[in-house]
Coordinates of C-alpha atoms in Angstrom, one line a residue:
M1 CA 10.3 -8.2 9.9
I2 CA 6.7 -8.2 8.7
D3 CA 5.5 -7.1 5.7
V4 CA 2.3 -4.7 5.1
M5 CA 0.4 -5.9 1.5
V6 CA -1.5 -3.4 0.9
A7 CA -3.9 -5.7 -2.1
Y8 CA -6.5 -3.1 -4.7
P9 CA -9.0 -5.7 -5.5
N10 CA -9.5 -6.6 -9.7
Q11 CA -13.4 -6.2 -9.2
N12 CA -15.8 -4.7 -12.7
D13 CA -16.3 -1.3 -11.6
L14 CA -12.7 -0.3 -10.9
T15 CA -11.6 2.9 -11.5
F16 CA -7.5 2.9 -11.4
D17 CA -5.2 5.9 -11.8
D18 CA -2.0 4.1 -12.2
Q19 CA 0.5 7.3 -12.7
Y20 CA -1.4 9.6 -9.3
Y21 CA -0.3 5.9 -7.3
L22 CA 3.0 6.3 -8.4
D23 CA 3.5 9.8 -8.8
K24 CA 1.6 11.5 -5.7
H25 CA 0.6 8.4 -3.4
V26 CA 3.7 5.9 -3.4
P27 CA 6.0 9.0 -2.1
L28 CA 4.0 10.0 0.2
V29 CA 4.2 6.5 1.5
E30 CA 7.3 6.6 1.1
E31 CA 8.3 10.5 2.9
K32 CA 5.5 9.4 6.0
L33 CA 5.8 5.8 7.1
G34 CA 9.9 6.1 5.4
E35 CA 10.1 8.9 9.0
H36 CA 8.3 6.0 11.1
G37 CA 10.6 3.2 10.0
L38 CA 9.7 1.7 7.1
R39 CA 11.8 -0.4 5.1
Y40 CA 11.2 -1.2 1.5
A41 CA 7.7 -0.5 -0.1
R42 CA 7.6 -2.8 -3.5
I43 CA 4.9 -1.6 -5.8
H44 CA 3.8 -5.4 -7.9
R45 CA 0.9 -4.5 -10.4
G46 CA -1.2 -7.2 -12.0
T47 CA -0.2 -8.7 -15.4
D48 CA -4.5 -8.7 -17.4
A49 CA -7.4 -9.0 -16.2
A50 CA -7.2 -11.9 -14.4
S51 CA -5.5 -11.5 -11.5
P52 CA -7.5 -11.3 -8.1
Y53 CA -5.5 -7.2 -7.8
H54 CA -4.6 -5.0 -9.7
L55 CA -2.1 -3.3 -7.6
I56 CA 0.4 -4.5 -4.9
A57 CA 2.1 -2.8 -2.3
H58 CA 4.2 -4.7 0.0
L59 CA 5.6 -2.5 2.8
G60 CA 8.6 -3.3 5.7
F61 CA 8.8 -3.1 9.2
D62 CA 10.9 -4.3 11.8
S63 CA 7.7 -5.6 13.6
A64 CA 4.2 -5.2 14.0
E65 CA 3.9 -2.4 16.5
A66 CA 6.8 -0.4 14.1
F67 CA 4.4 -0.8 11.3
E68 CA 1.1 0.3 14.3
S69 CA 2.7 2.9 16.0
A70 CA 3.9 4.5 12.2
F71 CA 0.3 3.7 11.0
D72 CA -1.4 5.0 14.4
A73 CA 0.5 8.1 14.0
V74 CA 0.0 9.5 9.1
G75 CA -2.5 6.8 8.1
Q76 CA -5.2 9.2 8.5
T77 CA -3.3 10.8 6.2
L78 CA -2.9 8.2 3.8
M79 CA -6.4 6.6 4.0
N80 CA -7.1 9.9 3.3
D81 CA -5.2 10.0 -0.4
V82 CA -7.0 6.6 -1.7
P83 CA -9.7 7.8 -3.1
H84 CA -7.6 9.7 -5.1
F85 CA -6.8 7.2 -7.0
T86 CA -8.8 4.1 -6.9
N87 CA -13.0 3.6 -5.8
V88 CA -12.3 0.3 -4.2
E89 CA -11.3 0.3 -0.5
P90 CA -7.5 -1.5 -0.1
V91 CA -7.5 -5.6 2.2
L92 CA -4.2 -5.2 3.9
Q93 CA -2.9 -8.0 5.6
V94 CA 0.5 -8.1 8.4
S95 CA 2.3 -10.8 7.1
E96 CA 5.9 -12.2 8.7
V97 CA 8.2 -12.2 6.5
V98 CA 9.4 -16.0 6.6
I99 CA 12.2 -16.1 4.5
P100 CA 13.4 -12.5 3.0

């Protein structure tokens, strides 16, 4: 099992439309990646302005290959939606789940 972290840096010029993200982007992610093996989507928001990231999504897949295949298929659609809710580029990290 792997977990893909998609983190949005909390920087001085950050703009982020949380409502759009939660109401539009997350359902889009679940729909598009769900067709390609997404196991879960967990969303975490920083508790204050000092948090290094405004928001972090954790996306679960059975393997790195499953994620890569899914992102190859629909990643551009998801990335094209990012400017609708933020002006920062997300940071992605693919990690092995060691303890679920």
